[in-house]
Coordinates of C-alpha atoms and ligand atoms in Angstrom, one line a residue:
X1 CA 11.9 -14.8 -12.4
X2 CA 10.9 -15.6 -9.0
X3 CA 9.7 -14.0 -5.9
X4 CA 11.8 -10.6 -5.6
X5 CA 12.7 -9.7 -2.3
X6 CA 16.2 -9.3 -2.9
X7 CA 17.3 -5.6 -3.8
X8 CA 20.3 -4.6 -4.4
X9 CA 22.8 -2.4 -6.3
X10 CA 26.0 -3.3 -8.5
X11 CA 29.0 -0.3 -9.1
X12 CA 30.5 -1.8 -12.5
X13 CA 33.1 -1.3 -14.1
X14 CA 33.6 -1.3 -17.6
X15 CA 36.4 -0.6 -20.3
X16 CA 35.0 2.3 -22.3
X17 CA 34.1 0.6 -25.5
X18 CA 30.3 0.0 -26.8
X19 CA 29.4 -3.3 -26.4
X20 CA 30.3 -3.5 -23.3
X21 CA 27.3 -2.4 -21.2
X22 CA 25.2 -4.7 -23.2
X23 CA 27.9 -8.1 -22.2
X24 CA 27.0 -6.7 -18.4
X25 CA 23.0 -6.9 -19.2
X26 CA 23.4 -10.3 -21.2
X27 CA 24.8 -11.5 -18.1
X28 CA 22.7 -10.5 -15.8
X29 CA 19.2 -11.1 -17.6
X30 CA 20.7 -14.7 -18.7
X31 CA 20.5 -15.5 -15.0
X32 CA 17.0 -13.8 -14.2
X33 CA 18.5 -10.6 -12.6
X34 CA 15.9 -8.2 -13.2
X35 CA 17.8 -4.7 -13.6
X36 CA 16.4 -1.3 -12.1
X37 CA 17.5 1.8 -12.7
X38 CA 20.8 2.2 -14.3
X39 CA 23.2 5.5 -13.6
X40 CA 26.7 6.2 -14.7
X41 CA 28.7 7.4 -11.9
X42 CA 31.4 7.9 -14.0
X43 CA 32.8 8.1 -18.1
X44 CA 36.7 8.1 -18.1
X45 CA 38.9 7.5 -21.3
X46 CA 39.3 4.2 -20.0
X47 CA 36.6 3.1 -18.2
X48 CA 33.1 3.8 -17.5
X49 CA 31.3 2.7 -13.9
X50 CA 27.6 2.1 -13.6
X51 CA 25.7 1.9 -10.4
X52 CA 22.8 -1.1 -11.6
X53 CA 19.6 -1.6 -9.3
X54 CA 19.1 -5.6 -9.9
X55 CA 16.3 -7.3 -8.0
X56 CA 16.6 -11.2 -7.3
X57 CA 15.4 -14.4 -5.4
X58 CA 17.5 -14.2 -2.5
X59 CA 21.8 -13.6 -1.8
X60 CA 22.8 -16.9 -3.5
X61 CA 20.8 -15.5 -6.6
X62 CA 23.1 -12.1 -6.3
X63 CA 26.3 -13.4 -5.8
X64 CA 25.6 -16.0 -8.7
X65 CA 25.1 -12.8 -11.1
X66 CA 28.3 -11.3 -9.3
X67 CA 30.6 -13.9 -10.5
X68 CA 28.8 -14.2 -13.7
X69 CA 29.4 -10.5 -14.7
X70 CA 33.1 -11.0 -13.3
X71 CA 33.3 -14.1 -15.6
X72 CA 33.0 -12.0 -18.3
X73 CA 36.2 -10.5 -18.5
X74 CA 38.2 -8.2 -20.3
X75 CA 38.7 -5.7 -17.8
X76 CA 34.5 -6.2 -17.0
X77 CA 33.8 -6.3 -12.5
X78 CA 31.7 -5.5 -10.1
X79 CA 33.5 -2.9 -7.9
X80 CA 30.6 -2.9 -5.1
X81 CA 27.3 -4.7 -3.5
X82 CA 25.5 -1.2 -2.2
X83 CA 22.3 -1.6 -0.6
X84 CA 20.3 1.5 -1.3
X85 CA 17.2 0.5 0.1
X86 CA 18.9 0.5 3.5
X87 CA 20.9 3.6 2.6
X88 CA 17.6 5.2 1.7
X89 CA 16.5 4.7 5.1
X90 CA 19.3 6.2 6.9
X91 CA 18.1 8.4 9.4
X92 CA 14.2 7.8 8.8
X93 CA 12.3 8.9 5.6
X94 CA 9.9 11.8 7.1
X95 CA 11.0 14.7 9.2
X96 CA 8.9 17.3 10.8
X97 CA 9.1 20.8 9.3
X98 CA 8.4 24.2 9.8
X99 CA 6.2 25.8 7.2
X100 CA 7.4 29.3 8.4
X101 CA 10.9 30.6 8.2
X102 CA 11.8 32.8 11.4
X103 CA 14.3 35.4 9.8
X104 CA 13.6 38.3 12.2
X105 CA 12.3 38.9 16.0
X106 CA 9.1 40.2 14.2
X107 CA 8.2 36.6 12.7
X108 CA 9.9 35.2 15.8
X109 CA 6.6 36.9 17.7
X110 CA 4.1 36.3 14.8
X111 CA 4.9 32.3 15.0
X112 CA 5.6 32.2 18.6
X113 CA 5.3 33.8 21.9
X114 CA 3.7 36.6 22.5
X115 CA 1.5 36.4 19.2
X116 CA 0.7 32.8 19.1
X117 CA -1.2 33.3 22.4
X118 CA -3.6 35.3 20.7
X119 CA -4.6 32.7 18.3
X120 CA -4.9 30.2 21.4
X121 CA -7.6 32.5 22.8
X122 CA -9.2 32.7 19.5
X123 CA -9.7 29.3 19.5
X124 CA -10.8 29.2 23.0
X125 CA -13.7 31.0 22.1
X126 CA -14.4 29.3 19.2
X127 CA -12.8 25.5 19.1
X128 CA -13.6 25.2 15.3
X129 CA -11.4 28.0 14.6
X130 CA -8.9 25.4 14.6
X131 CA -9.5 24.3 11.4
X132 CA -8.2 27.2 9.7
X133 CA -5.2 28.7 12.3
X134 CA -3.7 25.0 13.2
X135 CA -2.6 21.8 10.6
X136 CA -4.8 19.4 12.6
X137 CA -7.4 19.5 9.6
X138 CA -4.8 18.3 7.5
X139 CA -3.0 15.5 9.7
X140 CA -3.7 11.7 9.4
X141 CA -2.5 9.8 12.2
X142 CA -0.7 5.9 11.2
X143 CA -2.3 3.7 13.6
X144 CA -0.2 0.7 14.0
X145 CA 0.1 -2.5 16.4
X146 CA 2.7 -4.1 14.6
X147 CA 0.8 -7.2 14.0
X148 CA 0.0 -8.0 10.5
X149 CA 3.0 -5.8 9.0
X150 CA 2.8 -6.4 5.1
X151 CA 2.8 -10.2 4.8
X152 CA 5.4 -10.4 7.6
X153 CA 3.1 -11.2 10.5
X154 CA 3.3 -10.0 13.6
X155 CA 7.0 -8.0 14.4
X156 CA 5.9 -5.3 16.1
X157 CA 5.2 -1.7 15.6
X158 CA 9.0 -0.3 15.8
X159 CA 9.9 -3.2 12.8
X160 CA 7.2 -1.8 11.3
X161 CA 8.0 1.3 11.1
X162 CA 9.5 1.8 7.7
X163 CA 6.3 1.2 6.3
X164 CA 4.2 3.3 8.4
X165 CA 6.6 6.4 7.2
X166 CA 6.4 4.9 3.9
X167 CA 3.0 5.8 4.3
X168 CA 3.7 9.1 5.4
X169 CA 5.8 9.9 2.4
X170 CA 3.1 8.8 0.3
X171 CA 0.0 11.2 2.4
X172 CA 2.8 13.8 1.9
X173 CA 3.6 13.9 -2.0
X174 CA 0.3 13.0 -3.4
X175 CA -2.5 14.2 -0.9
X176 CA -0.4 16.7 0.5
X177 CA -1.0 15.4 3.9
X178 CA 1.1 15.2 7.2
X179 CA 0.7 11.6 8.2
X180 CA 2.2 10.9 12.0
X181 CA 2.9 7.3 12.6
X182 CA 1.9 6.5 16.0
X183 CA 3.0 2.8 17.2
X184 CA 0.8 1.4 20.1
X185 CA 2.9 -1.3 22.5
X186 CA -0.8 -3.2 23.0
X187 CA -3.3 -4.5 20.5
X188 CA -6.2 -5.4 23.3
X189 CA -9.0 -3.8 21.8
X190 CA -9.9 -1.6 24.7
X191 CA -6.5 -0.1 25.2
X192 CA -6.2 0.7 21.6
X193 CA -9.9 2.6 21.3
X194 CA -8.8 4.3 24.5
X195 CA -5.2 5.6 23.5
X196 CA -6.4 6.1 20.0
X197 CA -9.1 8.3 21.6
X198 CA -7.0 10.8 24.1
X199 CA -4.7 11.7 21.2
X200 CA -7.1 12.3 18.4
X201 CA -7.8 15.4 19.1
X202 CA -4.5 16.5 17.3
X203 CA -5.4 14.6 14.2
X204 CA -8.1 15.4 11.3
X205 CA -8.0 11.6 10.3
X206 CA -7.0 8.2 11.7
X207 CA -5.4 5.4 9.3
X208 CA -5.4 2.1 10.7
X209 CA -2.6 0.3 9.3
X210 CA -1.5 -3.3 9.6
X211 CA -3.3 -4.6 12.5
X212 CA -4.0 -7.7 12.5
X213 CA -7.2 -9.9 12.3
X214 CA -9.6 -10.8 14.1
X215 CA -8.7 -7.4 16.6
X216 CA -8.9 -5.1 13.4
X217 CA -12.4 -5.4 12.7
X218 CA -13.5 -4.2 16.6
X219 CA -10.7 -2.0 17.0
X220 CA -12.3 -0.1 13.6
X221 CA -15.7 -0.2 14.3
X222 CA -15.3 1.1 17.9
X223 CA -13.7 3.9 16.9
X224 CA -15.9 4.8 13.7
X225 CA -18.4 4.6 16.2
X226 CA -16.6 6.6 19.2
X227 CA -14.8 9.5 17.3
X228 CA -16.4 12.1 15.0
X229 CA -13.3 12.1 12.5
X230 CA -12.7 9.7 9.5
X231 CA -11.4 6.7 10.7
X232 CA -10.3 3.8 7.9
X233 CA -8.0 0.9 8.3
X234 CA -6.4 0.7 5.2
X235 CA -5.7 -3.1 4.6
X236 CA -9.3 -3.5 4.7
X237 CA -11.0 -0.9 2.7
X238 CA -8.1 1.5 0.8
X239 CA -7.1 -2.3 0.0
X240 CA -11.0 -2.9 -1.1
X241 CA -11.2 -0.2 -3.3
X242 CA -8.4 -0.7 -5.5
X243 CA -9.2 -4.3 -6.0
X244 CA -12.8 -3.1 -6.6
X245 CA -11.4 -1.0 -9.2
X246 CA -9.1 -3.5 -10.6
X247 CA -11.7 -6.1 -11.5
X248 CA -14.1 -3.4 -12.9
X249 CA -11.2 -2.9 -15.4
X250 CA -10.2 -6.4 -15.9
X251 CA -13.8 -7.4 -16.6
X252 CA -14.5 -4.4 -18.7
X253 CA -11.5 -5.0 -20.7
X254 CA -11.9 -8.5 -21.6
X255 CA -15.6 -8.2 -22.2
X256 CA -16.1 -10.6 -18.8
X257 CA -19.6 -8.9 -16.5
X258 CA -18.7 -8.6 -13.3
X259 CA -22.2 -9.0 -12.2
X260 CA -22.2 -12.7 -13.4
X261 CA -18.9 -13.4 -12.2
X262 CA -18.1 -15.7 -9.6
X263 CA -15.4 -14.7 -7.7
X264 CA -13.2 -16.3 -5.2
X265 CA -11.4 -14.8 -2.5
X266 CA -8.2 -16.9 -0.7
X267 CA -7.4 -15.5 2.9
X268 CA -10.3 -13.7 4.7
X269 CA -8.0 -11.8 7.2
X270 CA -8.5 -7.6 7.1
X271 CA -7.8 -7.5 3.9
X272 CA -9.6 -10.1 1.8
X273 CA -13.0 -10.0 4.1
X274 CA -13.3 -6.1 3.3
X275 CA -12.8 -7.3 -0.5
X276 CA -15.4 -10.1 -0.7
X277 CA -17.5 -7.7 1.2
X278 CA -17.0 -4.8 -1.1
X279 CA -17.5 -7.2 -4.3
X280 CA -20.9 -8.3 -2.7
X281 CA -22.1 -4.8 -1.9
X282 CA -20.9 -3.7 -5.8
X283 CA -22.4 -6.9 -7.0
X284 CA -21.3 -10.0 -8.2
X285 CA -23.1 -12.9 -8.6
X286 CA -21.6 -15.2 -6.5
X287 CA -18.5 -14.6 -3.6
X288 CA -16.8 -17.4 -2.9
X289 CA -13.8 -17.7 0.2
X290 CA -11.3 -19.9 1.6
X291 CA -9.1 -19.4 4.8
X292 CA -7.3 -21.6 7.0
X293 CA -8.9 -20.0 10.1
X294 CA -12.6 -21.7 10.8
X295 CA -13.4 -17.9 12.8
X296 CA -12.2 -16.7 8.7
X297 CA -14.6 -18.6 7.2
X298 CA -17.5 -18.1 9.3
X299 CA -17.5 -14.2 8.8
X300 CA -17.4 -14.4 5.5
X301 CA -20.6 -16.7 5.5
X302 CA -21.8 -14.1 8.0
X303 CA -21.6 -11.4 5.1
X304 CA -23.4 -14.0 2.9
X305 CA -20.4 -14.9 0.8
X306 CA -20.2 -19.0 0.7
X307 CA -17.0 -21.1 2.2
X308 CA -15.4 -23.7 0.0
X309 CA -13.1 -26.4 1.2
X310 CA -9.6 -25.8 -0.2
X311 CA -7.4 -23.3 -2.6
X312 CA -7.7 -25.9 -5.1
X313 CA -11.2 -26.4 -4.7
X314 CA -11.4 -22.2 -5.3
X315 CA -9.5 -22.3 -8.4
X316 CA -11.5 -24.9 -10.4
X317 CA -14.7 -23.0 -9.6
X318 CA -13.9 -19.3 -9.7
X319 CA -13.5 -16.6 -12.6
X320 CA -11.7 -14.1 -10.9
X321 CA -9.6 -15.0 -7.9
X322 CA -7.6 -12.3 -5.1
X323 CA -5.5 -13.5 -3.0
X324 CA -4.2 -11.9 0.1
X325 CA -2.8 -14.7 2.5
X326 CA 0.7 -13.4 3.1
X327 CA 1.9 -16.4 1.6
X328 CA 4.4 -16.2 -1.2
X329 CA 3.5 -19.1 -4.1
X330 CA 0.6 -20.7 -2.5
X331 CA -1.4 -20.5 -5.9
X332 CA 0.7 -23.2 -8.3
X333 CA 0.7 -22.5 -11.6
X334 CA -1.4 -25.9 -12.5
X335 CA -4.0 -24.6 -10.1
X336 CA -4.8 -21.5 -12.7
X337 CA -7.5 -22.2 -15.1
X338 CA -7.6 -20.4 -18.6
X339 CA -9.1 -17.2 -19.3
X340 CA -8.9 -16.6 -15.2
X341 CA -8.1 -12.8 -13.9
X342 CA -6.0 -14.1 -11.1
X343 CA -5.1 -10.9 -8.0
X344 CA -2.6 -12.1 -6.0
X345 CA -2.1 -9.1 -4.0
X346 CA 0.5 -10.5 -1.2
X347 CA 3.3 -8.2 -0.2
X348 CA 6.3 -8.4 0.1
X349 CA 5.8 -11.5 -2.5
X350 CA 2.6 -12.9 -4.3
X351 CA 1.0 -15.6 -4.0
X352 CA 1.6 -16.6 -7.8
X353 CA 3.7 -13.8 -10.0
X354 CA 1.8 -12.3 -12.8
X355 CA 4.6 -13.8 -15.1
X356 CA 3.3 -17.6 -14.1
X357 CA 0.5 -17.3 -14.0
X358 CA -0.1 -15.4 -17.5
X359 CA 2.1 -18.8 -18.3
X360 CA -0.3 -20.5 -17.1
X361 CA -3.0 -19.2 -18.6
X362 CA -4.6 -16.2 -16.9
X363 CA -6.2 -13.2 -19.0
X364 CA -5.6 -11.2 -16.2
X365 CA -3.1 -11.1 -13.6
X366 CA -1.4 -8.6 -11.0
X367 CA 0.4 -8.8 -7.9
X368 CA 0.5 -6.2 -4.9
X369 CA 3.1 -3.8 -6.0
X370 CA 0.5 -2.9 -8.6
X371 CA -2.8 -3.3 -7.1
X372 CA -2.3 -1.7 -4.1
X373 CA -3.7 1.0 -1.8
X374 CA -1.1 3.5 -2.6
X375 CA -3.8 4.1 -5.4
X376 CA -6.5 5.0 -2.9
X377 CA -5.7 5.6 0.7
X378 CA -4.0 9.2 0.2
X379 CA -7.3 10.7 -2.2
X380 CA -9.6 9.1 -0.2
X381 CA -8.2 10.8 3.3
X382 CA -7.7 14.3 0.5
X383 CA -11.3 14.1 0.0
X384 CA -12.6 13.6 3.4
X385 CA -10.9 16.4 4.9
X386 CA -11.7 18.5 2.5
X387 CA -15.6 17.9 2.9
X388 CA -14.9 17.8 6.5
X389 CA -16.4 14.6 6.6
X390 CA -17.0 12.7 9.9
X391 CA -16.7 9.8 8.6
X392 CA -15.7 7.3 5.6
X393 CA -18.8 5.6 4.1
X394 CA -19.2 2.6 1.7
X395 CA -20.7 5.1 -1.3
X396 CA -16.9 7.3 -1.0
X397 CA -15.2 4.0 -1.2
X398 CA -17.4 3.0 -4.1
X399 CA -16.8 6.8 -5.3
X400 CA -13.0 6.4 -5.1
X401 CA -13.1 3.0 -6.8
X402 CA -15.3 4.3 -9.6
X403 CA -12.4 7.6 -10.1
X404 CA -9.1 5.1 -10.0
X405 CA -11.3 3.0 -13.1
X406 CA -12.0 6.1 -15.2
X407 CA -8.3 7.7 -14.3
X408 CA -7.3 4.2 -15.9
X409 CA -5.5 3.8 -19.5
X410 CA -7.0 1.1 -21.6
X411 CA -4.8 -2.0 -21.5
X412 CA -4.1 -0.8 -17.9
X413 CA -5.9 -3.1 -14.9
X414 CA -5.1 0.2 -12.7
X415 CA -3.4 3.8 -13.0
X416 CA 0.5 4.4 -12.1
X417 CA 0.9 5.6 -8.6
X418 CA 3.0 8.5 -9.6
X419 CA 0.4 9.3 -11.8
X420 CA -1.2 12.4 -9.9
X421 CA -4.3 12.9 -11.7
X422 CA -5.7 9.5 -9.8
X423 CA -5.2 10.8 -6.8
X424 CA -6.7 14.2 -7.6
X425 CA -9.5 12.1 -9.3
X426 CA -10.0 9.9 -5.9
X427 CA -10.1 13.1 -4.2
X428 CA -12.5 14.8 -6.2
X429 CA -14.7 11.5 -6.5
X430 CA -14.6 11.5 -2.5
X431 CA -15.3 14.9 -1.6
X432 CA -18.6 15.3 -4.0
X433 CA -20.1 12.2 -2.2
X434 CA -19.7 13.6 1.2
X435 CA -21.1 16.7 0.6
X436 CA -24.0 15.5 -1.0
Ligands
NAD1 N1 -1.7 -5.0 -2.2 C1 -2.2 -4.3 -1.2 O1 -2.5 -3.1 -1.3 C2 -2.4 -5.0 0.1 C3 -3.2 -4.4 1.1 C4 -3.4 -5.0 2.3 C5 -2.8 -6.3 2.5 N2 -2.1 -6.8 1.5 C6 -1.4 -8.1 1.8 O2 -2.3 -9.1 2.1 C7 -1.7 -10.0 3.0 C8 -2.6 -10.2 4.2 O3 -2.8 -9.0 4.9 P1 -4.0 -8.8 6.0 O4 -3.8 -7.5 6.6 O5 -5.3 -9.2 5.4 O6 -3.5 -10.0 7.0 P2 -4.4 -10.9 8.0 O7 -3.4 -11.5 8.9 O8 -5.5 -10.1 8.5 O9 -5.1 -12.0 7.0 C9 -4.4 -13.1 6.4 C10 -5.4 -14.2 6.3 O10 -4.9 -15.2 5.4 C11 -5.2 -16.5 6.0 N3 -4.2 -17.5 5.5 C12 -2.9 -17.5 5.8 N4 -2.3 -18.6 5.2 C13 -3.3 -19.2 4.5 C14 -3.4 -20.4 3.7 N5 -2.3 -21.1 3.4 N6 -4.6 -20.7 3.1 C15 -5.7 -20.0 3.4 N7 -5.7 -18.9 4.2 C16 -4.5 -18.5 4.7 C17 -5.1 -16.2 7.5 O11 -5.8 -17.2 8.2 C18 -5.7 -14.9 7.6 O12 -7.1 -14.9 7.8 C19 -0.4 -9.4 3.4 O13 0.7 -10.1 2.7 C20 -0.4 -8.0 2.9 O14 0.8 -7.5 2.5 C21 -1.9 -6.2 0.3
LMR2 O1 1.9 -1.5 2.3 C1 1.6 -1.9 1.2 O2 2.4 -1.9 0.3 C2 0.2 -2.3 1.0 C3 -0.5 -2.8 2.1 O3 -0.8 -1.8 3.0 C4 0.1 -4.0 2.8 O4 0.1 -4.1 4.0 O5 0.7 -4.8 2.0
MG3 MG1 -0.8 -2.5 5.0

């Protein structure tokens, strides 16, 4: 199948005889529709209708499988296109909440006036009382611009705002976290240390998310240096550590040593310069990059990794390869070389799927739905605020890689995301390191 970006739900309906279902997927799978999850809405003594998740290339690809499964006849049609993604989004995906109920006057003064003024004063007196009698402790702000959103450049902080409450949803259910998405109309430098500044005080944590490159890698730095709370942009390092993690596993699993590995890093935006530079400090023994952008190259050379000439180029001399351009099918499949372990981490789309390039040859291969920082970003922020930590440092990242490859199953290149024993385990991993 190619690129999926295309997601979509079908409401079927079928004569209620066996056999039929299975005409439906025949249909479907004959034309490269890859089907989701699959719920019966409704079994009559006639007919039976199905709501089918299907993921494709693009609308011509879906309506192609809607007349197809139409085709089939016999009473067989699609009743309904849904789009539950969108309908999923209805209304936003986080809400703030209460973690009281106010039942009676008596909790009504506990929670609020006249009692919470009691606790102000306690905190007054001693400001790190607030750790224990407010939630800032446990709050992460999302820190966006709006320019490098996914791989779909810059469209601003309120387009990107699905994903930055994706992210909250995610801090939520497996860090137990409130993440606040905070979108900033400026991404000069200065104004974004400032404003970041005046409103951290109400946050135990900052997560920089999808700003762009070059800006990123100041914006981050100032405020590491500026506020005394753990700051991490997480398209550079949550996105570091799980790669770091993948190609531990990878290498261990197909008896490849990463420290003789050359490895070969396309794009050197946020994301891949905090790889290469991770891979360096874990040690490999050579990094090799490529990036459109001459400013790109030079950092990396900078860090001491070395700048080749072209993708191609990259390809022919590398044993593992990550990608993270933002460009869908820039690795061809005649570029991959046999025995490879090939990242192409690229969301919303790779830049080779695992499928082709397996085809092509690859021991390895994974794309960004699988390698990504959902596996590190909420255990490693869990961790820190549990140590109290002021900061992030390169031995908690190295910590939190090290915890996603041991919570890994063999045959595995990383753990599930649902899985919540990684993110207990990044968590764990994290917090030992900055206490010690
Ligand atoms: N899987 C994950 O967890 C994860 C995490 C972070 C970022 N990403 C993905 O990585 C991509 C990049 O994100 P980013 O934040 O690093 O963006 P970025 O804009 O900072 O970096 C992209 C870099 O790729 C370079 N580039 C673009 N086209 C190129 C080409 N044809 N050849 C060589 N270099 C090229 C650009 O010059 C730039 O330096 C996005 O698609 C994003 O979704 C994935
Ligand atoms: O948001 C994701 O899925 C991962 C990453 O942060 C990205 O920007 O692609
Ligand atoms: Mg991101």
């Amino acid at each position: 199948m190619g690129q999926v970006q295309f997601m979509r739900n079908l409401i079927i309906e079928t004569p209620s005889v066996p056999g039929n279902f299975a005409k439906v997927a025949k249909a479907i799978g004959e034309l490269e529709g890859d089907m989701g999850d699959i719920q019966t809405i409704k079994v009559g003594t006639l007919t039976t209708i199905r709501d089918i998740a299907i993921s494709c290339s693009n609308e011509a690809h879906l309506l192609k499988i809607v007349d197809a499964v139409n085709a089939i006849g016999g009473g067989i049609s699609v009743h309904a296109v849904t789009d539950d993604v969108l309908q999923a989004h209805e209304g936003g995906k986080i809400h703030m909440k209460g973690r009281m109920e106010i039942r009676s006057l008596g909790d009504l003064r506990r929670v609020y006036t006249p009692g919470v003024a009691n606790v102000c004063e306690v905190i007054k007196n001693d400001p790190d009382q607030a750790r224990y009698f407010t939630g800032i402790s446990n709050s992460v702000a999302i820190v966006t611009d709006g320019t490098a959103i996914l791989g779909l450049g810059n469209i601003g902080p309120v387009a990107g705002m699905p994903v930055m409450e994706g992210k909250a949803v995610l801090f939520d259910q497996f860090a137990g976290i409130s993440g606040v998405p905070i979108l900033l109309d400026t991404s000069d430098p200065d104004q974004v240390v400032e404003t970041v500044k005046h409103i951290h005080k109400g946050f135990g944590g900052i997560l920089l998310e999808d700003i762009g490159s070059p800006h990123c890698f100041e914006i981050e730095e100032r405020l590491k240096a500026e506020l005394s709370i753990p700051v991490m942009h997480d398209d550079q390092h949550g996105t570091a550590v799980v790669t770091l993690a993948s190609v531990i596993s990878a290498c261990q699993q197909s008896g490849v040593e990463l420290a003789d590995s050359v490895v070969g890093q396309i794009g050197l935006g946020a994301a891949g310069l905090a790889i290469s530079r991770m891979l360096m400090e874990y040690g490999v023994k050579e990094m090799r990059g490529v990036d459109r952008n001459e400013e790109a190259r030079n950092r990396l050379a900078d860090h001491g990794g070395s700048v080749v000439d072209s993708v191609e180029e990259l390809m022919e001399t590398c044993d593992i390869i990550v990608a993270t351009t933002g460009v869908a099918g820039l690795i061809k499949p005649e570029m991959v070389r046999k025995g490879q372990i090939i990242l192409a981490l690229s969301n919303p789309n790779a830049e080779i799927t695992p499928e082709d390039a397996l085809a092509a040859g690859a021991a390895f291969a994974a794309d960004g739905r699988l390698v990504n920082n959902i596996l590190g970003f909420p255990g490693i922020f869990r961790g820190a605020l549990n140590a109290n930590a002021k900061e992030i440092t390169y031995p908690m990242l190295i910590a939190a890689a090290q915890a996603i490859v041991e919570s890994t199953k063999p045959g595995d290149l990383v753990p599930h995301p649902l899985d919540p024993n990684v993110h207990q385990n990044v968590a764990a991993a994290v917090e030992r390191v900055a206490n010690s």
